[in-house]
Amino acid sequence: MSQTSTTSAETEEHSSRLAPGTLAPRVFWPAALLVVGFVLAALIFPTALNDAVAKASATVIDGLGWYYIALTFSFVVFCAWLAVSRFGNIKLGKDEEDPEFGMVSWFAMLFSAGMGIGLMFWGVAEPLNHFNSPPPGTEGTQAELANAAMGRTFLHWGVHAWAIYVVVGLAVAYAVHRRGLPVSIRWALEPLLGDRVKGWIGDVIDVLAIVGTLFGVATSLGFGVAQVGAGLDFLGVVGNSAGLQVILIIAISLIATLSVVSGVGAGIKWLSNINLGLAGFLLVFVIVVGPTLFIFRDFVEATGYYLQNFLQLSFSTLPYQGEPGADWLGGWTTYYWGWWMSWSPFVGIFIARISRGRTVREFIVGVLAVPTLLTMAWFTALGGTALWREMDGPGGLIDPENGVNNDTALFQMLEALPGGAVLAGLAIIMVVVFFVTSSDSGSFVVDMIANGGNPDPPVWSRVFWAVLEGAIAAALIGAAALTGADAGSGLAALQTMAILVAAPFTIVIVLAVVATVKALSAEHKEILRLERQVLRREIAQETAEAMSKGGYEESTFTSSSTTHDGPARRGRSRKD
């Protein structure tokens, strides 16, 4: 059956209404002014801004933490239901269309989308943090705490995170590939909101998507420069400071700007391939020269713990732990769900772009399973090696007074392996490359939305967003320095902004769920209607042919009534 959702004429009508290829001023300028205003406020009124962000953070953590946790789990349930439902066979593209990318290439790009600065920063630090400072009320032996630490890490980086991406990505993929609409978040909600997506409601949706993406990417960039600065300090190259981090942001943002100017097929593509190659090399090297047998055993056991405690971890809100419980959630789970939601327009559009020709079921299973498994392998190799060193090796990764140094944890772990200094240098290069690819890819996606879904937005606006992303991170780190705080408080502000921006965007994600179900239901009903129509036409045609021959022929009813033996026999008796 040919694609039924939108005819080519309808597609042209949608495209002309959005006028892709031209700037969308009602989206571009409000988003730009909001972000520029925030950057200026961080530079001019750093103390007031930090106070306001801290108060907003407390409000969100205390008031919306439970909402983020419940909502994220509901996305997991929705994805599981949709994958096994009757909608799973609907293709994201024309019915006869083959997947644009082969399975291996598609999996590689999915992994690349999830493999960013965050995994470099937290690959060692997060399991160590959960081991050293578990959630309030958690008790057990060292082995039990280590196992729980890895399971909690899997929670934060596993199917929950990717379910958020699936919800947004599937809605966009269906709108773009199945219905032929421009690449913009607003059109994913058209089945629910109708023509209202062409007005101010659609503008607000796209503005939220842009601002959320910018703050989400800026959060990762802040972590990236903190780790690069710590790595250079660790190697004795230069001392780490807020000033150094701002300089690093400026330098690496310039590289990202050159990359985004070159387009998807050049700089972004090659840097992504370099990313994947370096990450694969580091992963295999750590497994081979590290505690190999321990890593494999840890992967199996941690996976078992994660699956066994999946529901409990998913609903953990620590209500009986009081303020310490709320603070812990705000620094970890609630922050992560907000971070993923603020990233969801960027990653969702990216995975939608590379998934043309996949069925709904393939899309959901592939996006949920493959990045999750590879991410679990990453944390088990790096974080597991660090835990092994703390429990059975020389230790030294957890300071008795100050705990885990997140910025240097990766380099400390690599130092104990053969060729530690070389590996530390490689890790710095990887963080820089991840920095660049996050910035240029994020800038490209943001610019597509700001230009009405244009897949090839103008160079000047790509440069604008790339510079603005770096400016956000630099402004918050610089504001922390101006107030006499360390750069880490600037990163804390970035974390808070990611959570805050995600709050209104959760409404968009929920609407995307409803719109997707409505669109898929409507198409499924249309498919059934057309199938019945074709069946009636065939029956009528065969009946007419039989009547023209003067009676009912046995062969006719054998072919057209194979499931109705009674009528067929009556027909033969009548002829006899």
XYZ file of C-alpha atoms in Angstrom:
576
model
C 0.000 0.000 0.000
C 1.295 3.477 -0.815
C 1.769 6.126 1.780
C -1.646 7.340 2.857
C -1.024 9.924 5.526
C -0.124 12.842 3.291
C -0.225 13.188 -0.463
C 2.520 14.953 -2.356
C 0.220 17.912 -2.893
C -0.454 18.110 0.836
C 3.267 17.943 1.525
C 3.903 20.842 -0.829
C 1.159 22.792 0.929
C 2.743 22.203 4.335
C 6.153 23.173 3.005
C 4.905 26.374 1.469
C 3.186 27.363 4.709
C 6.428 27.060 6.646
C 8.571 28.452 3.809
C 11.657 26.375 4.599
C 14.865 27.947 3.457
C 14.054 31.329 4.966
C 14.553 32.618 8.475
C 11.632 32.038 10.837
C 11.737 35.433 12.604
C 9.081 34.603 15.209
C 11.280 31.697 16.336
C 14.818 32.905 15.683
C 14.691 36.290 17.378
C 12.773 35.408 20.576
C 15.082 32.442 21.181
C 18.174 34.512 20.455
C 17.035 37.381 22.700
C 16.231 35.046 25.598
C 19.648 33.410 25.484
C 21.597 36.622 24.848
C 19.698 38.283 27.700
C 20.677 35.447 30.005
C 24.335 35.703 29.000
C 24.346 39.477 29.575
C 22.651 39.068 32.960
C 25.310 36.527 33.968
C 28.049 39.002 33.092
C 26.442 42.200 34.459
C 24.640 40.855 37.533
C 26.507 37.651 38.433
C 25.578 37.637 42.137
C 21.901 38.330 41.565
C 21.747 35.728 38.812
C 23.413 33.068 40.936
C 20.970 33.793 43.784
C 17.986 33.621 41.434
C 19.200 30.365 39.898
C 19.747 28.864 43.365
C 16.217 29.777 44.472
C 14.718 28.421 41.260
C 16.728 25.248 41.697
C 15.334 24.675 45.186
C 11.789 25.234 43.895
C 12.173 22.765 41.030
C 13.925 20.093 43.100
C 11.402 20.280 45.935
C 8.328 20.704 43.776
C 8.956 18.881 40.507
C 11.419 16.103 41.305
C 8.628 13.536 41.729
C 7.031 14.755 38.490
C 10.234 14.295 36.481
C 10.701 10.780 37.864
C 7.115 9.647 37.240
C 7.010 11.225 33.786
C 10.269 9.639 32.665
C 9.107 6.164 33.667
C 5.831 6.740 31.814
C 7.872 7.338 28.658
C 9.563 3.960 29.143
C 6.166 2.268 29.432
C 4.871 4.134 26.384
C 7.836 3.020 24.268
C 7.433 -0.614 25.352
C 3.709 -0.581 24.567
C 4.193 1.073 21.184
C 6.900 -1.404 20.159
C 4.609 -4.422 20.656
C 1.426 -2.721 19.457
C -0.264 -2.976 16.062
C 1.452 0.290 15.114
C 4.915 -1.286 15.187
C 4.887 -2.221 11.499
C 4.209 1.308 10.254
C 7.233 2.569 8.371
C 8.881 5.941 8.920
C 8.887 6.697 5.228
C 7.113 5.354 2.170
C 5.915 1.777 2.464
C 8.248 0.481 -0.243
C 11.218 2.525 0.951
C 14.329 0.739 2.236
C 16.237 2.109 5.260
C 18.490 4.989 4.306
C 21.386 3.559 6.349
C 22.441 -0.041 6.884
C 21.966 -1.635 10.278
C 25.639 -1.369 11.303
C 25.929 2.282 10.236
C 22.646 3.102 11.928
C 23.752 1.505 15.202
C 27.093 3.317 14.999
C 25.384 6.689 14.606
C 22.970 5.955 17.453
C 25.947 5.201 19.684
C 27.677 8.361 18.499
C 24.602 10.399 19.422
C 24.688 9.105 22.991
C 28.465 9.102 23.330
C 29.351 12.625 24.331
C 31.242 14.721 26.804
C 28.935 13.456 29.537
C 30.211 9.901 29.257
C 33.806 11.094 29.255
C 33.183 13.231 32.331
C 31.078 10.740 34.296
C 32.427 7.410 33.016
C 34.676 7.052 36.065
C 33.335 9.756 38.374
C 29.697 8.695 38.684
C 30.168 5.073 39.853
C 32.794 6.302 42.317
C 30.437 8.990 43.638
C 27.578 6.539 44.165
C 29.993 4.140 45.878
C 31.444 6.801 48.155
C 28.223 8.783 48.771
C 25.239 6.520 48.063
C 21.671 7.814 48.343
C 20.732 8.626 51.954
C 19.565 5.525 53.771
C 21.560 3.107 51.599
C 23.618 0.618 53.580
C 25.589 -2.554 52.893
C 29.018 -4.039 52.446
C 31.541 -2.538 50.066
C 30.630 -5.112 47.426
C 26.919 -4.346 47.802
C 27.503 -0.598 47.625
C 29.684 -0.999 44.525
C 27.049 -3.130 42.793
C 24.327 -0.647 43.713
C 26.522 2.217 42.466
C 26.840 0.653 39.029
C 23.109 -0.141 38.914
C 22.243 3.461 39.795
C 24.596 4.642 37.028
C 22.841 2.349 34.534
C 19.540 3.910 35.606
C 20.732 7.412 34.785
C 22.235 6.515 31.399
C 20.039 3.607 30.278
C 16.592 3.128 28.791
C 15.031 5.995 30.762
C 17.251 8.541 29.031
C 16.738 6.991 25.611
C 12.972 6.678 26.108
C 12.851 10.479 26.320
C 14.748 10.656 23.036
C 12.474 8.039 21.437
C 9.317 9.994 22.275
C 10.603 13.173 20.636
C 12.517 11.441 17.843
C 9.620 9.209 16.798
C 7.193 12.126 16.663
C 9.618 14.093 14.477
C 10.524 11.078 12.302
C 6.871 10.321 11.595
C 6.145 13.938 10.689
C 9.234 14.325 8.496
C 9.595 10.925 6.813
C 6.019 9.645 6.732
C 4.148 12.879 6.152
C 6.839 14.872 4.360
C 6.791 17.868 6.710
C 9.715 20.198 7.507
C 12.190 19.404 10.279
C 10.683 21.239 13.226
C 9.275 20.216 16.590
C 6.004 22.029 15.958
C 4.983 19.753 13.089
C 5.281 16.692 15.312
C 2.316 18.095 17.264
C 0.136 18.899 14.253
C -2.021 15.735 14.588
C -3.115 17.052 17.977
C -3.048 20.837 17.574
C -3.953 21.102 13.885
C -3.392 24.451 12.182
C -2.586 26.067 15.509
C 1.011 24.872 15.094
C 1.341 27.531 12.375
C 0.653 30.313 14.865
C 2.068 31.476 18.157
C 1.688 28.057 19.797
C 4.032 26.533 17.231
C 6.441 29.427 17.691
C 6.545 28.873 21.456
C 7.187 25.142 20.952
C 10.145 25.789 18.655
C 11.542 28.520 20.905
C 11.434 26.143 23.880
C 13.178 23.492 21.788
C 15.959 25.895 20.809
C 16.511 27.304 24.307
C 16.400 23.835 25.869
C 18.929 22.495 23.378
C 21.273 25.435 23.883
C 21.310 25.096 27.670
C 21.591 21.317 27.488
C 24.571 21.484 25.132
C 26.106 24.304 27.159
C 25.940 22.095 30.255
C 27.980 19.442 28.478
C 30.415 22.048 27.200
C 30.929 23.284 30.749
C 31.741 19.775 31.915
C 34.033 19.324 28.939
C 36.234 22.350 29.568
C 36.347 21.569 33.289
C 37.724 18.152 32.433
C 40.156 19.442 29.802
C 41.485 22.034 32.258
C 41.817 19.395 34.976
C 43.588 17.083 32.538
C 46.105 19.738 31.536
C 46.685 20.489 35.202
C 47.036 16.773 35.969
C 49.705 16.435 33.267
C 51.522 19.506 34.561
C 50.896 21.590 31.435
C 49.031 24.507 33.036
C 47.067 25.160 36.218
C 43.309 24.767 36.068
C 41.197 27.874 36.697
C 37.996 29.573 35.618
C 40.044 31.828 33.335
C 41.620 28.843 31.610
C 38.220 27.235 31.146
C 36.809 30.373 29.529
C 39.808 30.501 27.171
C 39.273 26.831 26.322
C 35.613 27.480 25.589
C 36.522 30.298 23.218
C 39.190 28.260 21.410
C 37.154 25.097 21.044
C 34.033 27.045 20.062
C 36.020 28.504 17.172
C 36.871 24.983 16.010
C 33.215 23.985 16.365
C 32.208 27.038 14.333
C 34.501 25.996 11.483
C 33.052 22.500 11.647
C 29.423 23.596 11.553
C 30.182 25.940 8.638
C 31.528 22.985 6.634
C 28.209 21.146 6.998
C 27.037 17.651 7.891
C 28.866 15.894 5.094
C 32.275 17.295 5.939
C 33.383 18.462 9.384
C 30.528 17.011 11.432
C 30.715 13.649 9.656
C 34.485 13.262 9.961
C 34.650 14.410 13.559
C 31.868 11.971 14.462
C 33.825 9.134 12.853
C 36.958 10.168 14.759
C 34.856 10.244 17.944
C 33.655 6.715 17.478
C 37.102 5.390 16.619
C 38.814 6.980 19.627
C 36.053 5.890 22.001
C 36.204 2.324 20.711
C 39.986 2.240 21.078
C 39.890 3.552 24.657
C 37.114 1.135 25.633
C 38.907 -1.932 24.237
C 42.281 -0.829 25.628
C 40.926 -0.419 29.164
C 39.218 -3.819 28.977
C 42.388 -5.533 27.712
C 45.011 -3.962 30.000
C 42.699 -3.450 32.981
C 41.120 -6.102 35.214
C 39.607 -7.916 32.226
C 37.912 -10.789 34.029
C 36.555 -8.462 36.715
C 35.081 -6.155 34.037
C 33.212 -8.992 32.329
C 31.915 -10.355 35.624
C 30.951 -6.873 36.764
C 29.035 -6.240 33.536
C 26.932 -9.370 34.036
C 26.267 -8.777 37.736
C 25.560 -5.050 37.390
C 23.153 -5.782 34.540
C 21.378 -8.310 36.753
C 21.123 -5.804 39.599
C 19.767 -3.167 37.196
C 17.091 -5.508 35.818
C 16.159 -6.944 39.208
C 15.718 -3.498 40.791
C 14.436 -1.716 37.695
C 11.055 -0.685 39.108
C 12.409 0.310 42.502
C 15.140 2.448 40.924
C 12.665 3.981 38.480
C 10.376 5.229 41.259
C 13.006 6.179 43.840
C 12.117 9.632 45.206
C 13.599 9.204 48.727
C 10.616 10.823 50.516
C 11.621 9.471 53.940
C 15.136 10.878 53.749
C 14.039 14.495 54.139
C 16.206 17.301 52.822
C 19.306 15.095 52.258
C 17.208 12.858 50.007
C 15.872 15.815 48.020
C 19.373 17.247 47.676
C 20.740 13.922 46.459
C 18.002 13.567 43.846
C 18.520 17.145 42.711
C 22.214 16.505 42.162
C 21.671 13.223 40.320
C 18.385 11.704 39.138
C 16.270 14.847 38.837
C 19.164 16.667 37.218
C 19.689 13.854 34.711
C 16.031 13.682 33.685
C 16.039 17.441 33.190
C 19.293 17.236 31.241
C 17.949 14.534 28.900
C 14.730 16.464 28.348
C 16.628 19.631 27.485
C 18.747 17.574 25.050
C 15.724 15.774 23.555
C 15.031 18.229 20.691
C 18.652 17.957 19.545
C 19.091 14.184 19.893
C 15.490 13.485 18.876
C 15.858 15.349 15.597
C 19.231 13.704 14.978
C 17.980 10.142 15.413
C 14.862 10.993 13.419
C 17.072 12.216 10.569
C 19.040 8.948 10.350
C 16.032 6.627 10.731
C 14.217 7.056 7.411
C 12.920 3.711 6.212
C 12.832 2.043 9.645
C 9.587 0.725 11.085
C 8.250 2.110 14.333
C 9.244 -1.140 16.061
C 12.781 -1.085 14.656
C 13.155 2.546 15.680
C 12.089 1.968 19.283
C 14.013 -1.267 19.858
C 17.153 0.009 18.152
C 17.233 3.384 19.902
C 16.468 1.923 23.327
C 18.614 -1.212 23.240
C 21.831 -0.489 21.339
C 22.963 2.802 22.948
C 21.939 1.487 26.369
C 24.033 -1.683 26.039
C 27.059 0.198 24.712
C 26.754 2.813 27.442
C 26.582 0.081 30.076
C 29.731 -1.461 28.607
C 31.463 1.941 28.792
C 30.622 2.500 32.457
C 31.510 -1.058 33.389
C 34.917 -0.811 31.720
C 35.939 2.620 33.034
C 33.885 2.881 36.207
C 34.310 -0.791 37.028
C 38.082 -0.484 36.712
C 37.985 2.471 39.103
C 35.866 0.554 41.634
C 38.194 -2.441 41.385
C 41.154 -0.167 42.091
C 39.426 1.270 45.165
C 38.342 -2.091 46.571
C 41.118 -4.489 45.538
C 43.908 -2.233 44.287
C 45.997 0.647 45.589
C 43.025 3.039 45.846
C 43.673 6.774 45.725
C 40.642 7.763 43.643
C 38.518 8.773 46.628
C 39.902 11.359 49.018
C 38.930 10.647 52.647
C 37.949 14.294 53.202
C 36.931 15.669 49.804
C 35.544 12.542 48.167
C 35.751 12.142 44.384
C 37.347 14.811 42.208
C 35.012 14.617 39.212
C 37.323 16.625 36.978
C 40.374 14.393 37.438
C 38.817 10.976 38.211
C 39.247 9.743 34.638
C 42.912 10.736 34.502
C 43.610 9.226 37.914
C 42.142 5.917 36.764
C 44.084 5.928 33.493
C 47.321 6.813 35.290
C 47.453 3.364 36.915
C 47.197 1.573 33.554
C 50.156 0.916 31.214
C 50.897 4.054 29.205
C 48.863 6.174 31.590
C 50.284 9.539 30.481
C 49.589 8.734 26.818
C 46.071 7.619 27.672
C 45.479 10.837 29.627
C 46.572 12.850 26.599
C 44.271 10.772 24.382
C 41.406 11.384 26.806
C 41.950 15.151 26.578
C 41.848 14.950 22.778
C 38.648 12.908 22.974
C 36.977 15.439 25.255
C 37.915 18.249 22.849
C 36.543 16.323 19.870
C 33.362 15.496 21.768
C 33.124 19.161 22.703
C 33.336 20.164 19.047
C 30.844 17.571 17.777
C 28.312 18.395 20.491
C 28.565 22.086 19.713
C 28.479 21.852 15.917
C 25.710 19.228 15.807
C 23.642 21.149 18.348
C 24.139 24.380 16.425
C 23.080 22.728 13.182
C 19.885 21.274 14.656
C 19.003 24.559 16.378
C 19.558 26.439 13.149
C 17.309 24.084 11.204
C 14.483 24.795 13.657
C 15.184 28.553 13.591
C 15.043 28.526 9.786
C 11.681 26.861 9.392
C 12.957 23.301 9.060
C 15.522 24.078 6.383
C 17.922 21.063 6.209
C 20.692 23.349 4.953
C 20.446 26.582 6.973
C 22.569 29.633 6.096
C 26.166 29.837 7.277
C 25.818 33.077 9.233
C 23.100 31.707 11.505
C 25.055 28.458 12.079
C 27.957 30.596 13.281
C 25.624 32.630 15.482
C 24.295 29.606 17.386
C 27.728 27.976 17.691
C 29.127 31.137 19.256
C 26.087 31.523 21.509
C 26.438 27.985 22.890
C 29.991 28.700 23.942
C 28.955 32.060 25.343
C 26.400 30.458 27.674
C 28.971 28.148 29.242
C 31.628 30.865 29.387
C 29.221 33.378 30.942
C 28.171 31.096 33.791
C 31.712 29.969 34.562
C 32.902 33.571 34.341
C 30.028 34.770 36.539
C 31.042 32.281 39.215
C 34.604 33.580 39.084
C 33.434 37.210 39.325
C 31.510 36.436 42.500
C 34.575 34.856 44.094
C 33.281 31.285 43.705
C 35.102 28.506 41.934
C 34.266 27.391 38.414
C 32.349 24.455 39.813
C 29.549 26.727 40.958
C 29.231 27.910 37.363
C 28.723 24.299 36.322
C 26.142 23.914 39.084
C 24.273 26.872 37.593
C 24.441 25.201 34.187
C 22.987 22.026 35.679
C 20.179 24.014 37.252
C 19.406 25.835 34.009
C 19.095 22.494 32.209
C 16.523 21.360 34.792
C 14.640 24.661 34.686
C 14.411 24.845 30.889
C 13.246 21.227 30.754
C 10.245 21.975 32.992
C 8.097 23.772 30.372
C 9.355 21.495 27.603
C 7.915 18.468 29.410
C 4.510 19.749 28.298
C 5.668 19.597 24.686
C 6.948 16.031 25.140
C 3.638 14.902 26.667
C 1.758 16.505 23.774
C 4.115 14.710 21.377
C 3.113 11.371 22.948
C -0.586 12.119 22.464
C -0.030 13.438 18.928
C 1.976 10.357 17.937
C -0.696 7.949 19.174
C -3.401 9.956 17.436
C -1.502 10.031 14.140
C -0.633 6.335 14.226
C -4.223 5.406 15.156
C -5.605 7.472 12.295
C -3.214 5.864 9.825
C -3.972 2.367 11.102
C -7.706 2.981 10.664
C -7.067 4.263 7.157
C -5.004 1.165 6.350
C -7.835 -1.100 7.531
C -10.402 0.929 5.573
C -8.391 0.663 2.363
C -7.798 -3.049 2.885
C -11.545 -3.627 3.293
C -12.224 -1.481 0.252
C -9.769 -3.467 -1.852
C -11.235 -6.758 -0.585
C -14.787 -5.673 -1.458
C -13.646 -4.579 -4.902
C -11.954 -7.933 -5.546
C -14.983 -9.892 -4.357
C -17.311 -7.788 -6.504
C -15.060 -8.200 -9.525
C -14.779 -11.986 -9.141
C -18.530 -12.269 -8.549
C -19.245 -10.257 -11.681
C -16.914 -12.438 -13.706
C -18.598 -15.550 -12.379
C -22.075 -14.197 -13.172
C -21.005 -13.302 -16.709
C -20.119 -16.940 -17.290
C -23.638 -17.992 -16.424
C -23.286 -19.297 -12.905
C -21.045 -19.897 -9.980
C -17.922 -21.799 -10.842
C -16.237 -23.956 -8.270
C -12.837 -22.496 -9.112
C -14.141 -18.990 -8.552
C -15.344 -19.702 -5.051
C -12.301 -21.739 -4.259
C -10.131 -18.666 -4.826
C -12.384 -15.947 -3.401
C -14.071 -17.731 -0.512
C -11.397 -19.935 0.964
C -12.527 -19.111 4.457
C -16.245 -19.566 3.739
C -16.721 -23.236 2.877
C -20.445 -23.155 3.588
C -21.345 -20.529 0.908
C -18.977 -22.205 -1.559
C -20.714 -25.542 -1.160
C -24.126 -23.904 -1.512
C -22.938 -22.290 -4.736
C -21.844 -25.612 -6.177
C -25.144 -27.246 -5.195
C -27.060 -24.465 -6.879
C -25.225 -24.968 -10.157
C -25.713 -28.707 -10.027
